[in-house]
């Protein structure tokens, strides 16, 4: 416990709009695994945010919450080191969302390029709920409620992080007398409630889906899930389209196929060799490269499959892990909320939130 107190904090998360895929692994989870010893880690499952597009299917959202924990355990997160947290179990997050919504101009929220992109690619038109743009504000509360310093995420989350940094600075300046000239790194030292968090973008900030077009996304039907079988992986990788006609046609070693080669084939000499032969059209077919990619992905997923097996069908263990994660998160976030309410002159009484 005492070492946990001295560790910097890390918060990141996923929306239960489906199960976890390779994009999650390379963009965020791989980094979570690397950092789980050096940070006090909280991995949030943003089930309220899933309602932005799935309010009509609460059963699926709930079961995806459980599956996302299983997926992360399979990938190598250790529940004894890190806390898994269900967003709707943490009252401080909702309360801070409301407060931060007061500090952000509406137009500023709507200018967020990730929101705009999601409205476009998810086909939300102009019928999205009021809660849809609110989720971007909610995400600032997710991060700040934990007073996290580090947020390992994919590239699409950088605009959300920028919004979070803005809110944290504004709050500290308005209510904690931190100067608007202060360096981000000094905010807490100068009396600010919130550290100014930084995005930690994974080595692959954006894995493209097997459609070869959009970011791999749970919601876009272009994802390779970590629970996919060898056969499913082969089929999906087979769909990577380059337009190349024959093994002797010089190919573009920056196309989508090579995006996958670079992400999943670890042997750098082999990567260089494949690139060279592809560019020269040295009798190397797309089909062969796809086979090597599928093999590399299977090799990556095999230990995950084995780890996942031990949690399969065992929802009780997952619920226990979640309950202790949420209890720890409540402690941390109630403390933050109390400090924030005090600073903003909103606190009148002490309170306690705990599980029975
Ligand atoms: P949705 O389609 O519902 O938005 P998603 O597949 O984008 O789902 P999220 O839960 O929104 O997944 O993202 C969780 C984390 O994984 C975020 O940090 C996000 O940046 C990262 N991530 C998601 N997809 C990718 C990807 N294709 N490449 C890299 N990182 C990704
Ligand atoms: Mg997303």
PDB file of N, CA, C and O in Angstrom, residues 138-177:
ATOM      1  N   UNK A 138     -17.239  14.108 -20.269  1.00  0.00           N
ATOM      2  CA  UNK A 138     -17.159  13.014 -19.296  1.00  0.00           C
ATOM      3  C   UNK A 138     -15.776  12.391 -19.257  1.00  0.00           C
ATOM      4  O   UNK A 138     -15.274  12.007 -18.199  1.00  0.00           O
ATOM      5  N   UNK A 139     -15.149  12.327 -20.417  1.00  0.00           N
ATOM      6  CA  UNK A 139     -13.822  11.711 -20.447  1.00  0.00           C
ATOM      7  C   UNK A 139     -12.793  12.571 -19.709  1.00  0.00           C
ATOM      8  O   UNK A 139     -11.851  12.040 -19.115  1.00  0.00           O
ATOM      9  N   UNK A 140     -12.986  13.876 -19.719  1.00  0.00           N
ATOM     10  CA  UNK A 140     -12.077  14.727 -18.929  1.00  0.00           C
ATOM     11  C   UNK A 140     -12.255  14.396 -17.442  1.00  0.00           C
ATOM     12  O   UNK A 140     -11.288  14.352 -16.684  1.00  0.00           O
ATOM     13  N   UNK A 141     -13.518  14.119 -17.066  1.00  0.00           N
ATOM     14  CA  UNK A 141     -13.784  13.767 -15.662  1.00  0.00           C
ATOM     15  C   UNK A 141     -13.227  12.391 -15.310  1.00  0.00           C
ATOM     16  O   UNK A 141     -12.702  12.187 -14.206  1.00  0.00           O
ATOM     17  N   UNK A 142     -13.309  11.451 -16.249  1.00  0.00           N
ATOM     18  CA  UNK A 142     -12.733  10.109 -16.002  1.00  0.00           C
ATOM     19  C   UNK A 142     -11.278  10.254 -15.570  1.00  0.00           C
ATOM     20  O   UNK A 142     -10.821   9.630 -14.615  1.00  0.00           O
ATOM     21  N   UNK A 143     -10.556  11.052 -16.331  1.00  0.00           N
ATOM     22  CA  UNK A 143      -9.105  11.156 -16.117  1.00  0.00           C
ATOM     23  C   UNK A 143      -8.800  11.981 -14.864  1.00  0.00           C
ATOM     24  O   UNK A 143      -8.017  11.581 -14.000  1.00  0.00           O
ATOM     25  N   UNK A 144      -9.485  13.112 -14.755  1.00  0.00           N
ATOM     26  CA  UNK A 144      -9.154  14.024 -13.651  1.00  0.00           C
ATOM     27  C   UNK A 144      -9.655  13.511 -12.301  1.00  0.00           C
ATOM     28  O   UNK A 144      -9.074  13.817 -11.265  1.00  0.00           O
ATOM     29  N   UNK A 145     -10.732  12.725 -12.312  1.00  0.00           N
ATOM     30  CA  UNK A 145     -11.236  12.170 -11.049  1.00  0.00           C
ATOM     31  C   UNK A 145     -10.149  11.349 -10.350  1.00  0.00           C
ATOM     32  O   UNK A 145     -10.108  11.253  -9.129  1.00  0.00           O
ATOM     33  N   UNK A 146      -9.263  10.754 -11.170  1.00  0.00           N
ATOM     34  CA  UNK A 146      -8.186   9.935 -10.595  1.00  0.00           C
ATOM     35  C   UNK A 146      -6.902  10.743 -10.413  1.00  0.00           C
ATOM     36  O   UNK A 146      -5.896  10.211  -9.972  1.00  0.00           O
ATOM     37  N   UNK A 147      -6.962  12.011 -10.799  1.00  0.00           N
ATOM     38  CA  UNK A 147      -5.758  12.861 -10.804  1.00  0.00           C
ATOM     39  C   UNK A 147      -4.591  12.110 -11.448  1.00  0.00           C
ATOM     40  O   UNK A 147      -3.483  12.025 -10.900  1.00  0.00           O
ATOM     41  N   UNK A 148      -4.896  11.545 -12.625  1.00  0.00           N
ATOM     42  CA  UNK A 148      -3.891  10.733 -13.317  1.00  0.00           C
ATOM     43  C   UNK A 148      -2.871  11.630 -14.005  1.00  0.00           C
ATOM     44  O   UNK A 148      -3.214  12.690 -14.519  1.00  0.00           O
ATOM     45  N   UNK A 149      -1.625  11.169 -13.994  1.00  0.00           N
ATOM     46  CA  UNK A 149      -0.572  11.888 -14.729  1.00  0.00           C
ATOM     47  C   UNK A 149      -0.414  11.313 -16.131  1.00  0.00           C
ATOM     48  O   UNK A 149      -0.119  12.036 -17.067  1.00  0.00           O
ATOM     49  N   UNK A 150      -0.578   9.985 -16.233  1.00  0.00           N
ATOM     50  CA  UNK A 150      -0.308   9.333 -17.509  1.00  0.00           C
ATOM     51  C   UNK A 150      -1.568   8.670 -18.063  1.00  0.00           C
ATOM     52  O   UNK A 150      -2.332   8.045 -17.320  1.00  0.00           O
ATOM     53  N   UNK A 151      -1.759   8.805 -19.364  1.00  0.00           N
ATOM     54  CA  UNK A 151      -2.939   8.238 -20.010  1.00  0.00           C
ATOM     55  C   UNK A 151      -2.506   7.536 -21.311  1.00  0.00           C
ATOM     56  O   UNK A 151      -2.388   8.171 -22.356  1.00  0.00           O
ATOM     57  N   UNK A 152      -2.206   6.222 -21.232  1.00  0.00           N
ATOM     58  CA  UNK A 152      -1.805   5.518 -22.455  1.00  0.00           C
ATOM     59  C   UNK A 152      -2.996   5.266 -23.381  1.00  0.00           C
ATOM     60  O   UNK A 152      -3.935   4.556 -23.009  1.00  0.00           O
ATOM     61  N   UNK A 153      -2.948   5.850 -24.555  1.00  0.00           N
ATOM     62  CA  UNK A 153      -4.087   5.799 -25.489  1.00  0.00           C
ATOM     63  C   UNK A 153      -3.610   5.744 -26.928  1.00  0.00           C
ATOM     64  O   UNK A 153      -2.460   6.045 -27.223  1.00  0.00           O
ATOM     65  N   UNK A 154      -4.548   5.426 -27.818  1.00  0.00           N
ATOM     66  CA  UNK A 154      -4.293   5.530 -29.253  1.00  0.00           C
ATOM     67  C   UNK A 154      -4.417   6.989 -29.689  1.00  0.00           C
ATOM     68  O   UNK A 154      -4.916   7.836 -28.949  1.00  0.00           O
ATOM     69  N   UNK A 155      -3.958   7.212 -30.922  1.00  0.00           N
ATOM     70  CA  UNK A 155      -3.895   8.563 -31.489  1.00  0.00           C
ATOM     71  C   UNK A 155      -5.229   9.311 -31.479  1.00  0.00           C
ATOM     72  O   UNK A 155      -5.271  10.527 -31.273  1.00  0.00           O
ATOM     73  N   UNK A 156      -6.335   8.560 -31.688  1.00  0.00           N
ATOM     74  CA  UNK A 156      -7.646   9.229 -31.776  1.00  0.00           C
ATOM     75  C   UNK A 156      -8.032   9.902 -30.460  1.00  0.00           C
ATOM     76  O   UNK A 156      -8.936  10.740 -30.439  1.00  0.00           O
ATOM     77  N   UNK A 157      -7.360   9.528 -29.377  1.00  0.00           N
ATOM     78  CA  UNK A 157      -7.726  10.089 -28.074  1.00  0.00           C
ATOM     79  C   UNK A 157      -6.981  11.387 -27.746  1.00  0.00           C
ATOM     80  O   UNK A 157      -7.284  12.051 -26.749  1.00  0.00           O
ATOM     81  N   UNK A 158      -6.024  11.753 -28.581  1.00  0.00           N
ATOM     82  CA  UNK A 158      -5.215  12.941 -28.270  1.00  0.00           C
ATOM     83  C   UNK A 158      -6.072  14.220 -28.135  1.00  0.00           C
ATOM     84  O   UNK A 158      -5.882  14.987 -27.192  1.00  0.00           O
ATOM     85  N   UNK A 159      -7.062  14.443 -29.029  1.00  0.00           N
ATOM     86  CA  UNK A 159      -7.913  15.629 -28.838  1.00  0.00           C
ATOM     87  C   UNK A 159      -8.668  15.623 -27.503  1.00  0.00           C
ATOM     88  O   UNK A 159      -8.873  16.676 -26.891  1.00  0.00           O
ATOM     89  N   UNK A 160      -9.073  14.430 -27.048  1.00  0.00           N
ATOM     90  CA  UNK A 160      -9.758  14.342 -25.749  1.00  0.00           C
ATOM     91  C   UNK A 160      -8.793  14.716 -24.621  1.00  0.00           C
ATOM     92  O   UNK A 160      -9.176  15.359 -23.650  1.00  0.00           O
ATOM     93  N   UNK A 161      -7.565  14.294 -24.786  1.00  0.00           N
ATOM     94  CA  UNK A 161      -6.555  14.629 -23.767  1.00  0.00           C
ATOM     95  C   UNK A 161      -6.296  16.127 -23.740  1.00  0.00           C
ATOM     96  O   UNK A 161      -6.110  16.727 -22.682  1.00  0.00           O
ATOM     97  N   UNK A 162      -6.306  16.734 -24.921  1.00  0.00           N
ATOM     98  CA  UNK A 162      -6.073  18.180 -24.988  1.00  0.00           C
ATOM     99  C   UNK A 162      -7.190  18.918 -24.243  1.00  0.00           C
ATOM    100  O   UNK A 162      -6.948  19.862 -23.498  1.00  0.00           O
ATOM    101  N   UNK A 163      -8.416  18.442 -24.436  1.00  0.00           N
ATOM    102  CA  UNK A 163      -9.562  19.033 -23.735  1.00  0.00           C
ATOM    103  C   UNK A 163      -9.399  18.855 -22.221  1.00  0.00           C
ATOM    104  O   UNK A 163      -9.671  19.760 -21.432  1.00  0.00           O
ATOM    105  N   UNK A 164      -8.932  17.693 -21.838  1.00  0.00           N
ATOM    106  CA  UNK A 164      -8.725  17.401 -20.412  1.00  0.00           C
ATOM    107  C   UNK A 164      -7.681  18.345 -19.815  1.00  0.00           C
ATOM    108  O   UNK A 164      -7.847  18.869 -18.704  1.00  0.00           O
ATOM    109  N   UNK A 165      -6.616  18.557 -20.561  1.00  0.00           N
ATOM    110  CA  UNK A 165      -5.553  19.438 -20.078  1.00  0.00           C
ATOM    111  C   UNK A 165      -6.087  20.870 -19.929  1.00  0.00           C
ATOM    112  O   UNK A 165      -5.786  21.551 -18.945  1.00  0.00           O
ATOM    113  N   UNK A 166      -6.917  21.276 -20.886  1.00  0.00           N
ATOM    114  CA  UNK A 166      -7.500  22.620 -20.797  1.00  0.00           C
ATOM    115  C   UNK A 166      -8.375  22.780 -19.561  1.00  0.00           C
ATOM    116  O   UNK A 166      -8.306  23.786 -18.866  1.00  0.00           O
ATOM    117  N   UNK A 167      -9.220  21.780 -19.307  1.00  0.00           N
ATOM    118  CA  UNK A 167     -10.111  21.866 -18.136  1.00  0.00           C
ATOM    119  C   UNK A 167      -9.295  21.909 -16.849  1.00  0.00           C
ATOM    120  O   UNK A 167      -9.588  22.698 -15.944  1.00  0.00           O
ATOM    121  N   UNK A 168      -8.275  21.055 -16.785  1.00  0.00           N
ATOM    122  CA  UNK A 168      -7.466  20.995 -15.563  1.00  0.00           C
ATOM    123  C   UNK A 168      -6.794  22.346 -15.314  1.00  0.00           C
ATOM    124  O   UNK A 168      -6.820  22.871 -14.190  1.00  0.00           O
ATOM    125  N   UNK A 169      -6.229  22.927 -16.365  1.00  0.00           N
ATOM    126  CA  UNK A 169      -5.579  24.243 -16.200  1.00  0.00           C
ATOM    127  C   UNK A 169      -6.588  25.297 -15.765  1.00  0.00           C
ATOM    128  O   UNK A 169      -6.344  26.062 -14.842  1.00  0.00           O
ATOM    129  N   UNK A 170      -7.746  25.299 -16.444  1.00  0.00           N
ATOM    130  CA  UNK A 170      -8.754  26.327 -16.131  1.00  0.00           C
ATOM    131  C   UNK A 170      -9.215  26.201 -14.682  1.00  0.00           C
ATOM    132  O   UNK A 170      -9.337  27.179 -13.971  1.00  0.00           O
ATOM    133  N   UNK A 171      -9.459  24.970 -14.257  1.00  0.00           N
ATOM    134  CA  UNK A 171      -9.923  24.745 -12.886  1.00  0.00           C
ATOM    135  C   UNK A 171      -8.872  25.245 -11.894  1.00  0.00           C
ATOM    136  O   UNK A 171      -9.182  25.998 -10.960  1.00  0.00           O
ATOM    137  N   UNK A 172      -7.644  24.817 -12.116  1.00  0.00           N
ATOM    138  CA  UNK A 172      -6.575  25.199 -11.180  1.00  0.00           C
ATOM    139  C   UNK A 172      -6.384  26.717 -11.147  1.00  0.00           C
ATOM    140  O   UNK A 172      -6.111  27.298 -10.093  1.00  0.00           O
ATOM    141  N   UNK A 173      -6.541  27.348 -12.300  1.00  0.00           N
ATOM    142  CA  UNK A 173      -6.371  28.812 -12.348  1.00  0.00           C
ATOM    143  C   UNK A 173      -7.555  29.518 -11.692  1.00  0.00           C
ATOM    144  O   UNK A 173      -7.376  30.468 -10.935  1.00  0.00           O
ATOM    145  N   UNK A 174      -8.759  29.043 -11.958  1.00  0.00           N
ATOM    146  CA  UNK A 174      -9.954  29.730 -11.448  1.00  0.00           C
ATOM    147  C   UNK A 174     -10.175  29.535  -9.954  1.00  0.00           C
ATOM    148  O   UNK A 174     -10.579  30.444  -9.257  1.00  0.00           O
ATOM    149  N   UNK A 175      -9.923  28.329  -9.488  1.00  0.00           N
ATOM    150  CA  UNK A 175     -10.314  28.016  -8.109  1.00  0.00           C
ATOM    151  C   UNK A 175      -9.149  27.754  -7.163  1.00  0.00           C
ATOM    152  O   UNK A 175      -9.362  27.598  -5.966  1.00  0.00           O
ATOM    153  N   UNK A 176      -7.939  27.654  -7.673  1.00  0.00           N
ATOM    154  CA  UNK A 176      -6.818  27.312  -6.792  1.00  0.00           C
ATOM    155  C   UNK A 176      -5.696  28.352  -6.889  1.00  0.00           C
ATOM    156  O   UNK A 176      -4.569  28.080  -6.444  1.00  0.00           O
ATOM    157  N   UNK A 177      -5.980  29.471  -7.515  1.00  0.00           N
ATOM    158  CA  UNK A 177      -5.000  30.565  -7.619  1.00  0.00           C
ATOM    159  C   UNK A 177      -3.699  30.181  -8.305  1.00  0.00           C
ATOM    160  O   UNK A 177      -2.650  30.765  -8.003  1.00  0.00           O
TER     161      UNK A 177
END
